[in-house]
Coordinates of C-alpha atoms in Angstrom, one line a residue:
Chain A
X1 CA -8.5 17.5 -1.4
X2 CA -9.6 18.7 -4.6
X3 CA -8.4 17.2 -7.8
X4 CA -6.7 20.6 -8.7
X5 CA -4.9 21.1 -5.4
X6 CA -3.6 17.4 -5.7
X7 CA -2.5 18.3 -9.4
X8 CA -0.4 21.6 -8.3
X9 CA 1.0 19.6 -5.5
X10 CA 2.4 17.0 -7.5
X11 CA 3.5 19.5 -10.1
X12 CA 5.5 21.8 -7.3
X13 CA 7.0 18.5 -5.8
X14 CA 8.4 17.6 -9.6
X15 CA 9.6 20.8 -10.1
X16 CA 11.4 20.7 -6.9
X17 CA 13.4 17.3 -7.7
X18 CA 15.2 19.4 -10.5
X19 CA 17.3 21.7 -8.1
X20 CA 18.0 18.2 -6.2
X21 CA 19.1 16.2 -8.9
X22 CA 21.7 18.8 -9.8
X23 CA 22.9 18.9 -6.4
X24 CA 23.4 15.2 -6.3
X25 CA 24.9 15.6 -10.0
X26 CA 27.6 17.5 -8.3
X27 CA 28.2 15.9 -5.3
X28 CA 28.5 12.5 -7.3
X29 CA 30.9 14.0 -9.6
X30 CA 33.1 15.7 -6.9
X31 CA 33.3 12.7 -4.7
X32 CA 34.5 10.0 -7.4
X33 CA 37.1 12.3 -8.6
X34 CA 38.3 12.7 -5.1
X35 CA 38.8 8.9 -5.1
X36 CA 42.3 8.0 -5.4
X37 CA 43.2 7.0 -9.1
X38 CA 41.6 7.2 -12.2
X39 CA 40.2 5.2 -15.2
X40 CA 43.7 5.3 -17.0
X41 CA 45.4 3.7 -13.7
X42 CA 42.7 1.2 -12.9
X43 CA 42.9 0.3 -16.7
X44 CA 46.6 -0.1 -16.5
X45 CA 46.3 -2.4 -13.6
X46 CA 49.6 -3.9 -12.4
X47 CA 51.0 -4.0 -15.7
X48 CA 54.0 -0.9 -16.1
X49 CA 53.0 1.8 -18.4
X50 CA 54.6 4.9 -19.3
X51 CA 53.5 8.2 -17.8
X52 CA 52.8 9.7 -21.3
X53 CA 50.9 6.7 -22.1
X54 CA 48.6 7.7 -19.0
X55 CA 48.3 11.1 -20.2
X56 CA 47.5 10.1 -23.5
X57 CA 44.2 8.1 -22.4
X58 CA 43.5 11.2 -20.0
X59 CA 43.3 13.5 -22.7
X60 CA 41.5 11.2 -25.0
X61 CA 38.9 10.8 -22.3
X62 CA 38.6 14.5 -21.4
X63 CA 39.6 13.8 -17.6
X64 CA 42.7 16.0 -17.9
X65 CA 40.6 19.1 -18.0
X66 CA 39.7 21.3 -15.3
X67 CA 36.7 20.0 -13.3
X68 CA 33.9 22.9 -13.9
X69 CA 35.0 22.2 -17.5
X70 CA 34.5 18.7 -17.4
X71 CA 31.4 18.9 -15.3
X72 CA 29.4 21.4 -17.7
X73 CA 30.6 19.2 -20.5
X74 CA 28.7 16.2 -18.7
X75 CA 25.8 18.4 -17.6
X76 CA 25.2 19.9 -21.0
X77 CA 25.1 16.5 -22.6
X78 CA 22.6 15.2 -19.7
X79 CA 20.2 17.8 -20.2
X80 CA 19.8 16.8 -23.8
X81 CA 19.6 13.1 -22.7
X82 CA 23.2 12.3 -23.6
X83 CA 24.5 10.5 -20.6
X84 CA 28.0 10.1 -22.1
X85 CA 30.1 6.9 -23.4
X86 CA 31.2 4.4 -20.9
X87 CA 35.1 4.3 -20.5
X88 CA 35.1 0.9 -20.4
X89 CA 32.6 -0.4 -23.1
X90 CA 33.0 2.9 -25.2
X91 CA 28.9 2.3 -25.7
X92 CA 26.6 5.1 -24.8
X93 CA 26.2 4.8 -21.1
X94 CA 22.3 5.0 -21.4
X95 CA 22.4 1.6 -23.7
X96 CA 24.5 0.0 -21.2
X97 CA 22.5 1.1 -18.2
X98 CA 18.8 0.4 -19.4
X99 CA 18.9 -3.2 -19.3
X100 CA 20.6 -3.4 -15.8
X101 CA 18.1 -0.8 -14.6
X102 CA 15.2 -3.3 -15.5
X103 CA 17.0 -5.9 -13.8
X104 CA 17.2 -3.8 -10.4
X105 CA 13.8 -2.4 -10.7
X106 CA 12.5 -6.0 -10.7
X107 CA 14.8 -7.2 -8.0
X108 CA 13.7 -4.2 -5.8
X109 CA 10.2 -4.2 -6.7
X110 CA 10.3 -8.3 -5.9
X111 CA 12.0 -7.1 -2.1
X112 CA 9.8 -4.5 -1.6
X113 CA 6.6 -6.3 -1.9
X114 CA 8.2 -9.2 0.3
X115 CA 9.4 -6.4 2.7
X116 CA 5.7 -5.0 2.8
X117 CA 3.9 -8.3 3.2
X118 CA 6.3 -9.8 5.4
X119 CA 6.9 -6.7 7.6
X120 CA 3.1 -5.6 7.7
X121 CA 1.6 -9.1 8.8
X122 CA 4.2 -10.0 11.6
X123 CA 3.9 -6.3 12.9
X124 CA 0.1 -6.4 12.7
X125 CA 0.2 -10.2 14.3
X126 CA 2.6 -8.9 17.1
X127 CA 0.6 -6.0 18.1
X128 CA -3.0 -7.9 17.8
X129 CA -2.0 -11.4 19.1
X130 CA 0.7 -10.1 22.0
X131 CA 2.1 -12.6 24.2
X132 CA 4.4 -15.1 22.6
X133 CA 3.6 -14.2 19.1
X134 CA 4.9 -10.6 20.0
X135 CA 8.0 -12.1 21.6
X136 CA 8.7 -14.3 18.8
X137 CA 8.4 -11.6 16.2
X138 CA 10.3 -8.9 18.2
X139 CA 12.9 -11.3 18.8
X140 CA 13.0 -12.2 14.8
X141 CA 13.3 -8.7 14.2
X142 CA 16.0 -7.9 16.6
X143 CA 18.1 -10.5 15.2
X144 CA 17.7 -9.2 11.6
X145 CA 18.3 -5.8 12.4
X146 CA 21.5 -6.8 13.9
X147 CA 22.5 -9.1 10.9
X148 CA 23.7 -7.0 7.8
X149 CA 21.7 -8.1 4.6
X150 CA 24.9 -9.1 2.7
X151 CA 25.6 -11.6 5.6
X152 CA 22.0 -12.8 5.2
X153 CA 22.7 -13.4 1.4
X154 CA 25.9 -15.2 2.2
X155 CA 24.1 -17.5 4.7
X156 CA 21.4 -18.0 2.1
X157 CA 24.2 -18.6 -0.8
X158 CA 25.8 -21.0 1.8
X159 CA 22.8 -22.8 3.2
X160 CA 21.3 -23.4 -0.6
X161 CA 24.7 -24.4 -2.2
X162 CA 25.8 -26.9 0.3
X163 CA 22.2 -28.9 1.2
X164 CA 20.0 -27.8 -1.9
X165 CA 22.4 -27.5 -4.9
X166 CA 19.7 -28.6 -7.2
X167 CA 17.9 -24.9 -6.6
X168 CA 20.8 -23.2 -8.3
X169 CA 21.8 -19.7 -6.7
X170 CA 23.6 -18.0 -9.3
X171 CA 21.8 -19.0 -12.4
X172 CA 20.3 -15.4 -13.3
X173 CA 17.6 -15.9 -16.4
X174 CA 16.6 -12.8 -18.2
X175 CA 12.8 -12.3 -18.0
X176 CA 12.4 -12.7 -21.8
X177 CA 14.0 -15.6 -22.3
X178 CA 11.9 -17.5 -19.6
X179 CA 9.4 -16.0 -17.3
X180 CA 9.0 -18.3 -14.7
X181 CA 12.8 -19.4 -14.4
X182 CA 13.4 -15.5 -14.1
X183 CA 11.2 -15.2 -11.1
X184 CA 12.5 -18.3 -9.3
X185 CA 16.3 -17.0 -10.0
X186 CA 15.2 -13.5 -8.2
X187 CA 13.3 -15.2 -5.2
X188 CA 16.0 -15.8 -3.2
X189 CA 18.1 -12.7 -3.8
X190 CA 14.9 -10.5 -3.4
X191 CA 14.2 -12.2 0.0
X192 CA 17.7 -11.3 1.1
X193 CA 17.3 -8.0 0.1
X194 CA 13.7 -7.8 1.7
X195 CA 14.4 -9.2 5.2
X196 CA 16.5 -6.4 6.6
X197 CA 14.0 -3.9 5.2
X198 CA 10.6 -6.2 6.3
X199 CA 12.1 -5.5 9.9
X200 CA 11.8 -1.5 9.8
X201 CA 8.2 -2.0 8.2
X202 CA 7.5 -4.7 10.9
X203 CA 8.2 -2.5 13.9
X204 CA 6.6 0.6 12.7
X205 CA 3.5 -1.5 11.8
X206 CA 3.4 -2.9 15.3
X207 CA 3.9 0.8 16.9
X208 CA 1.2 2.1 14.6
X209 CA -1.4 -0.7 15.3
X210 CA -0.8 -0.6 19.1
X211 CA -1.5 3.5 18.8
X212 CA -4.4 2.9 16.9
X213 CA -5.8 0.2 19.0
X214 CA -6.1 2.5 21.9
X215 CA -7.9 5.3 20.2
X216 CA -11.5 6.2 21.1
X217 CA -13.1 5.4 17.9
X218 CA -12.1 1.6 17.8
X219 CA -13.9 1.4 21.1
X220 CA -16.7 3.6 19.2
X221 CA -16.5 1.0 16.5
X222 CA -16.8 -1.9 18.8
X223 CA -20.2 -0.2 20.4
X224 CA -21.7 0.2 17.3
X225 CA -21.6 -3.8 17.1
X226 CA -19.5 -4.0 14.1
X227 CA -18.2 -7.3 13.2
X228 CA -14.4 -7.8 14.1
X229 CA -13.3 -7.7 10.5
X230 CA -14.5 -4.8 9.8
X231 CA -13.1 -2.8 12.8
X232 CA -9.8 -4.5 12.0
X233 CA -9.8 -3.3 8.4
X234 CA -11.6 0.1 8.5
X235 CA -10.6 1.3 11.4
X236 CA -7.7 -0.1 12.5
X237 CA -5.5 -1.1 9.4
X238 CA -6.5 2.1 7.5
X239 CA -5.4 4.4 10.5
X240 CA -2.2 2.4 11.0
X241 CA -1.6 2.7 7.2
X242 CA -0.3 6.1 7.1
X243 CA 2.8 6.2 8.9
X244 CA 3.8 2.9 7.7
X245 CA 3.4 3.9 4.0
X246 CA 5.7 6.9 4.8
X247 CA 8.3 4.7 6.5
X248 CA 8.1 1.9 3.6
X249 CA 8.3 4.3 0.7
X250 CA 11.5 5.9 2.5
X251 CA 12.8 2.1 2.4
X252 CA 13.4 2.3 -1.1
X253 CA 16.7 4.0 -0.7
X254 CA 17.4 1.2 1.6
X255 CA 16.6 -1.6 -1.2
X256 CA 18.8 0.6 -3.9
X257 CA 21.7 0.7 -1.6
X258 CA 21.5 -3.1 -0.7
X259 CA 21.1 -4.0 -4.1
X260 CA 24.7 -3.2 -4.8
X261 CA 26.0 -6.0 -2.4
X262 CA 23.0 -8.5 -3.2
X263 CA 23.4 -8.1 -6.9
X264 CA 27.3 -8.7 -6.5
X265 CA 26.9 -11.6 -4.3
X266 CA 24.1 -13.4 -6.3
X267 CA 26.2 -12.2 -10.0
X268 CA 22.8 -10.8 -11.1
X269 CA 23.6 -8.3 -14.0
X270 CA 21.8 -5.1 -12.6
X271 CA 22.6 -1.7 -11.7
X272 CA 23.9 -2.3 -8.4
X273 CA 26.5 -4.5 -9.9
X274 CA 27.2 -2.0 -12.7
X275 CA 27.8 0.5 -10.0
X276 CA 30.0 -1.9 -8.2
X277 CA 32.3 -2.8 -11.5
X278 CA 32.0 0.9 -12.5
X279 CA 33.5 1.9 -9.2
X280 CA 36.4 -0.4 -9.3
X281 CA 37.3 0.6 -13.1
X282 CA 36.5 4.5 -12.4
X283 CA 34.2 4.6 -15.2
X284 CA 33.1 8.3 -14.2
X285 CA 30.1 8.4 -16.8
X286 CA 28.5 5.0 -15.9
X287 CA 28.8 6.1 -12.2
X288 CA 27.2 9.3 -12.5
X289 CA 24.5 8.2 -14.7
X290 CA 23.9 5.4 -12.2
X291 CA 23.5 8.1 -9.2
X292 CA 21.4 10.3 -11.3
X293 CA 18.7 7.4 -12.0
X294 CA 18.7 6.3 -8.4
X295 CA 18.5 9.7 -7.1
X296 CA 15.7 10.3 -9.6
X297 CA 13.9 6.8 -8.5
X298 CA 14.1 7.8 -5.0
X299 CA 12.7 11.5 -5.5
X300 CA 9.6 10.0 -7.7
X301 CA 8.8 7.4 -5.2
X302 CA 9.1 10.4 -2.4
X303 CA 6.2 12.2 -4.6
X304 CA 4.4 8.9 -4.8
X305 CA 4.4 8.5 -1.3
X306 CA 3.0 12.1 -0.4
X307 CA 0.2 11.1 -3.1
X308 CA -0.8 7.9 -1.2
X309 CA -0.7 9.5 2.0
X310 CA -3.4 12.2 0.9
X311 CA -5.3 9.4 -0.7
X312 CA -5.2 7.3 2.6
X313 CA -5.8 10.2 5.0
X314 CA -8.3 13.0 4.0
X315 CA -6.6 15.5 6.8
X316 CA -3.5 15.9 4.9
X317 CA -3.6 18.6 2.4
X318 CA -0.6 20.1 0.5
X319 CA -1.0 24.1 0.3
Chain B
X1 CA -41.4 -8.6 23.0
X2 CA -43.7 -7.6 26.1
X3 CA -43.2 -4.0 27.7
X4 CA -43.7 -5.6 31.0
X5 CA -40.7 -5.7 33.2
X6 CA -37.7 -3.8 33.3
X7 CA -35.7 -3.2 29.9
X8 CA -32.4 -3.4 31.8
X9 CA -32.0 -5.2 35.0
X10 CA -28.5 -5.1 36.5
X11 CA -27.7 -7.4 39.9
X12 CA -24.7 -7.1 41.7
X13 CA -22.5 -5.8 38.7
X14 CA -18.7 -6.1 39.3
X15 CA -16.0 -4.6 37.6
X16 CA -12.1 -5.0 38.4
X17 CA -9.0 -4.1 36.4
X18 CA -6.1 -6.2 36.1
X19 CA -5.6 -10.0 36.5
X20 CA -7.5 -12.4 38.1
X21 CA -6.2 -12.3 42.0
X22 CA -4.6 -9.1 41.8
X23 CA -7.7 -7.4 40.5
X24 CA -8.5 -3.9 41.6
X25 CA -12.4 -3.3 42.1
X26 CA -13.6 -0.7 40.4
X27 CA -17.6 -1.2 40.4
X28 CA -18.5 -3.1 43.7
X29 CA -21.9 -5.1 43.3
X30 CA -24.5 -2.6 42.4
X31 CA -27.8 -3.1 41.1
X32 CA -30.6 -1.1 39.4
X33 CA -33.3 -1.4 36.6
X34 CA -34.2 0.7 33.7
X35 CA -37.6 0.4 32.4
X36 CA -38.4 0.8 29.0
X37 CA -38.7 4.6 27.6
X38 CA -37.3 5.7 31.1
X39 CA -34.2 8.3 31.7
X40 CA -31.8 7.7 34.5
X41 CA -29.1 9.5 35.5
X42 CA -25.8 8.3 37.1
X43 CA -24.0 11.0 38.8
X44 CA -20.6 10.9 40.8
X45 CA -17.1 12.0 40.4
X46 CA -14.2 11.1 38.2
X47 CA -13.2 7.5 39.0
X48 CA -16.5 6.5 40.8
X49 CA -16.9 3.8 38.5
X50 CA -20.0 5.3 36.5
X51 CA -18.2 4.8 33.2
X52 CA -17.1 1.2 33.7
X53 CA -20.6 0.5 34.5
X54 CA -21.7 2.0 31.3
X55 CA -18.9 -0.1 29.5
X56 CA -19.6 -3.2 31.7
X57 CA -23.5 -3.3 30.2
X58 CA -21.8 -3.3 26.6
X59 CA -18.9 -5.6 27.7
X60 CA -16.4 -2.8 26.3
X61 CA -13.2 -2.5 28.0
X62 CA -10.4 -0.3 27.1
X63 CA -8.1 -2.0 24.5
X64 CA -5.4 -3.9 26.2
X65 CA -7.1 -3.4 29.9
X66 CA -8.3 -6.8 31.3
X67 CA -11.4 -6.2 33.0
X68 CA -13.4 -8.8 34.9
X69 CA -16.9 -8.7 35.1
X70 CA -19.2 -10.4 37.6
X71 CA -23.0 -10.1 38.5
X72 CA -25.7 -10.0 36.0
X73 CA -26.7 -7.7 33.1
X74 CA -30.3 -8.9 31.7
X75 CA -31.3 -7.1 28.7
X76 CA -35.1 -8.4 28.0
X77 CA -34.3 -11.3 30.6
X78 CA -31.2 -12.4 28.6
X79 CA -28.1 -12.2 30.6
X80 CA -25.4 -9.7 28.6
X81 CA -22.5 -11.1 30.3
X82 CA -23.1 -14.7 29.2
X83 CA -23.8 -14.0 25.7
X84 CA -21.7 -15.3 22.8
X85 CA -19.4 -12.5 21.1
X86 CA -21.6 -12.9 17.8
X87 CA -24.9 -12.2 19.7
X88 CA -23.3 -9.4 21.6
X89 CA -22.2 -7.7 18.3
X90 CA -25.9 -7.8 17.8
X91 CA -27.1 -6.1 20.8
X92 CA -24.3 -3.3 20.5
X93 CA -25.3 -0.3 18.4
X94 CA -28.8 -1.8 17.5
X95 CA -30.5 -2.7 21.0
X96 CA -28.1 -0.9 23.3
X97 CA -26.2 2.5 21.7
X98 CA -23.6 4.6 23.3
X99 CA -22.7 8.0 23.1
X100 CA -19.1 8.9 24.5
X101 CA -17.4 11.7 26.3
X102 CA -15.2 13.3 23.6
X103 CA -16.4 13.8 20.2
X104 CA -13.2 14.6 18.7
X105 CA -11.7 11.2 19.5
X106 CA -14.7 9.2 18.8
X107 CA -14.8 9.4 15.0
X108 CA -12.9 7.6 12.6
X109 CA -10.7 10.4 10.9
X110 CA -10.1 8.5 7.6
X111 CA -13.7 8.2 6.9
X112 CA -16.6 10.5 6.0
X113 CA -19.2 10.8 8.6
X114 CA -21.6 9.4 6.4
X115 CA -19.6 6.5 5.6
X116 CA -19.4 5.8 9.8
X117 CA -23.4 5.9 10.1
X118 CA -23.9 3.7 6.9
X119 CA -21.4 1.0 7.8
X120 CA -23.4 0.5 11.1
X121 CA -26.8 0.6 9.1
X122 CA -25.6 -1.8 6.6
X123 CA -24.4 -4.2 8.9
X124 CA -27.3 -4.2 11.5
X125 CA -30.3 -3.7 9.0
X126 CA -28.9 -5.2 5.9
X127 CA -29.9 -1.8 4.0
X128 CA -28.6 -1.4 0.4
X129 CA -26.1 1.0 -0.2
X130 CA -28.6 3.5 -1.4
X131 CA -31.0 3.0 1.2
X132 CA -28.4 3.2 3.9
X133 CA -27.2 6.6 2.5
X134 CA -30.6 7.8 2.3
X135 CA -31.5 7.2 6.1
X136 CA -27.8 8.6 6.7
X137 CA -28.9 11.9 5.4
X138 CA -32.1 11.6 7.3
X139 CA -30.5 10.8 10.5
X140 CA -28.1 13.9 9.9
X141 CA -31.1 16.1 9.6
X142 CA -32.8 14.7 12.4
X143 CA -29.5 15.8 14.6
X144 CA -29.7 19.3 13.3
X145 CA -27.1 19.4 10.8
X146 CA -27.9 21.6 8.2
X147 CA -27.4 20.6 4.6
X148 CA -27.0 16.8 5.7
X149 CA -26.7 15.5 2.0
X150 CA -23.4 17.5 1.1
X151 CA -22.0 17.1 5.1
X152 CA -22.4 13.3 4.9
X153 CA -19.5 13.3 2.5
X154 CA -17.4 15.6 4.9
X155 CA -14.4 14.1 7.1
X156 CA -14.6 14.5 11.1
X157 CA -11.9 17.2 11.1
X158 CA -14.4 19.4 9.2
X159 CA -16.9 19.6 12.0
X160 CA -16.8 21.3 15.3
X161 CA -17.0 19.2 18.6
X162 CA -20.9 19.8 19.1
X163 CA -21.3 19.0 15.5
X164 CA -19.1 15.8 15.8
X165 CA -21.4 14.9 19.0
X166 CA -24.4 15.3 16.9
X167 CA -23.2 13.2 14.3
X168 CA -22.4 10.6 17.2
X169 CA -25.8 10.8 18.4
X170 CA -27.1 10.1 14.7
X171 CA -24.7 7.4 14.7
X172 CA -26.2 6.0 18.2
X173 CA -29.8 6.4 17.2
X174 CA -29.6 5.4 13.8
X175 CA -30.8 1.5 14.5
X176 CA -33.4 3.1 17.0
X177 CA -32.1 1.0 20.0
X178 CA -34.1 0.8 23.0
X179 CA -31.6 2.2 25.4
X180 CA -29.2 4.8 24.8
X181 CA -26.3 5.4 27.1
X182 CA -24.8 8.7 27.1
X183 CA -21.4 8.7 28.9
X184 CA -20.6 12.2 30.0
X185 CA -22.0 13.5 26.3
X186 CA -21.7 17.3 27.3
X187 CA -18.4 17.3 29.3
X188 CA -16.0 18.1 26.5
X189 CA -18.3 20.8 24.9
X190 CA -18.4 24.5 25.2
X191 CA -21.4 25.7 27.7
X192 CA -23.5 27.0 25.1
X193 CA -23.2 23.6 22.9
X194 CA -23.8 21.4 25.8
X195 CA -27.4 22.6 26.4
X196 CA -28.4 22.2 22.7
X197 CA -26.8 18.6 22.8
X198 CA -29.2 17.9 26.0
X199 CA -32.0 19.4 24.3
X200 CA -31.4 17.1 21.2
X201 CA -31.0 14.0 23.4
X202 CA -34.3 14.9 25.4
X203 CA -36.1 15.4 22.0
X204 CA -35.2 12.1 20.3
X205 CA -35.8 10.2 23.5
X206 CA -39.1 11.2 23.0
X207 CA -39.5 11.1 19.5
X208 CA -38.0 7.7 19.3
X209 CA -39.4 6.3 22.8
X210 CA -36.2 5.2 23.9
X211 CA -34.7 4.4 27.5
X212 CA -31.7 6.9 28.1
X213 CA -29.1 6.1 30.8
X214 CA -27.0 9.6 31.3
X215 CA -24.0 9.5 32.9
X216 CA -22.4 12.9 34.3
X217 CA -20.4 14.1 37.2
X218 CA -22.5 17.2 37.2
X219 CA -26.2 17.4 38.8
X220 CA -27.0 20.5 36.8
X221 CA -27.0 18.3 33.6
X222 CA -29.5 15.6 35.3
X223 CA -32.1 18.0 36.2
X224 CA -35.2 18.0 33.8
X225 CA -33.3 15.1 31.6
X226 CA -34.2 12.0 33.8
X227 CA -36.9 10.7 36.2
X228 CA -34.2 8.4 38.4
X229 CA -31.1 9.2 39.6
X230 CA -28.3 7.0 41.1
X231 CA -25.3 8.6 42.6
X232 CA -22.3 6.5 42.7
X233 CA -19.3 6.8 45.0
X234 CA -16.4 5.0 45.0
X235 CA -18.0 1.9 42.9
X236 CA -20.8 1.7 44.8
X237 CA -24.2 3.3 44.5
X238 CA -24.8 5.4 47.6
X239 CA -28.0 7.1 47.1
X240 CA -31.0 6.4 44.4
X241 CA -34.7 7.9 43.7
X242 CA -36.9 10.2 42.0
X243 CA -34.9 13.1 40.7
X244 CA -37.0 15.9 42.5
X245 CA -36.8 13.9 45.5
X246 CA -32.9 13.9 45.7
X247 CA -32.8 17.4 44.5
X248 CA -35.4 18.3 47.2
X249 CA -34.1 16.1 49.8
X250 CA -30.7 14.3 49.6
X251 CA -30.1 11.8 52.3
X252 CA -26.4 10.9 51.7
X253 CA -23.9 13.4 52.7
X254 CA -21.6 12.7 49.3
X255 CA -25.0 13.9 47.4
X256 CA -25.4 16.8 49.5
X257 CA -21.9 17.5 48.7
X258 CA -22.5 17.1 45.1
X259 CA -25.7 19.4 44.8
X260 CA -23.8 22.0 46.6
X261 CA -21.1 22.1 43.9
X262 CA -23.7 22.9 41.2
X263 CA -23.1 26.7 40.1
X264 CA -26.6 28.0 40.3
X265 CA -27.6 31.4 38.9
X266 CA -31.2 30.9 40.8
X267 CA -29.7 30.8 44.2
X268 CA -27.8 34.2 43.8
X269 CA -31.2 35.6 42.3
X270 CA -33.2 34.1 44.9
X271 CA -31.2 35.4 47.6
X272 CA -31.1 38.8 46.5

């Protein structure tokens, strides 16, 4: 595909994300208001507070107005980059969200690398070695698939908390403060998050490699007398990569979703934990902003997958 | 190396699929010779073991299949069946090359056709990137691909079936092998393209002086292409001889049946 077609494809895909984001924002807006209770009630908690006082809070926050008015007010702000102020901190949501977003970006990136490396390596080994290696990988995959990631995370917390207290699980360190400590503090959370996703990648890699192995061009490559390594890299892996890239890209949503629980369990001040807290306090502007950012990231990732797809496989063209 | 003696000497070759003990024999002890520069044909119906024989010479088994080979396949006196894997890689493609039946599936879809000839040249002949590229373009021209310099950068899906088979042939002859095994090279192609591919093989065989082992189910393909014919049936060679003799006077009933199966225009003309 020429550079021009590719550029047009990317622009088109980016333009398409706008209506999708609008839809996402409407759904998020409606869903959180469908939750029982609102910020005023959540803030009041169990303390008894008069109905008039609650109404005053609602009026101040503007959540007493009709839904469509609230949405349009939010939308007109969001379009010029103003995501509103948090009900809880009274600070601009963007300012609260950015540092937390960066933490989650790092966590999911680390988890993604772990999942991809582990998944493709075990999938490849499973398909190439067969026999007992295949049984072992598939057995572990089934086990990991059956156990949700928050259980894995809890087990890791328990294991290290009880037997290796020196490792320290809940000591999240900001990157700017100490990069090395930051990486080690995110390693176990990233592992808990990545393990479950690695199963999907592993199983898909295995299937793709087996499929490609039986293709004629692999036998042709052997008939050409190419060394095993070249056949593995240029014929097997390159062809098996295409379906795996697609699947791996789609797993980003799973990683972002998983980060909510993992960050809460490991007390990491990321976007997932922020979402959890914001839902608990019914901090509508914060929830709205988080959903929008997460949706944007997933949509951009899908565009990136399409670009990667076309780079790896020349047959793919976007007309 | 001397030209005396056969290039390839196959003795009691057996091939069986499946686990040892419960293996199903597919090739049941066949013997034949191929002299340097000679063209031989293997004819038989699907499943008679001719393709397995061809692959057994290069020790190629389908991925995942367990094939047990027996007997002796001597190439210039060295038994290929006993060769270490490393040395076998030096024989494949370089001394003995192969063209397969289905050109649509034989090329790697994610590499340009040029890259797929390059990688072989660079591996076997230690050519530089540039020298390999030049040779690749020459080879594509040799097999009749127009505008080879720009076509080398195209991907397989941009070629027709006949053109892909030409690419496969260019690849196979790239290292000037002593023996080219063509396993049903025209079966998957249109009739008009079939004749072109056969003419190309014939021309290259003479230009490069290589031996040719042509495998087909179609006696019509053999005529005019080879000197010796081996008729295979159920894993055995049931008849062998010079191509003219077999066409004129087939001995085995199976050979006669195969010959009778050729749709012949000449016969119709003669009888009218």
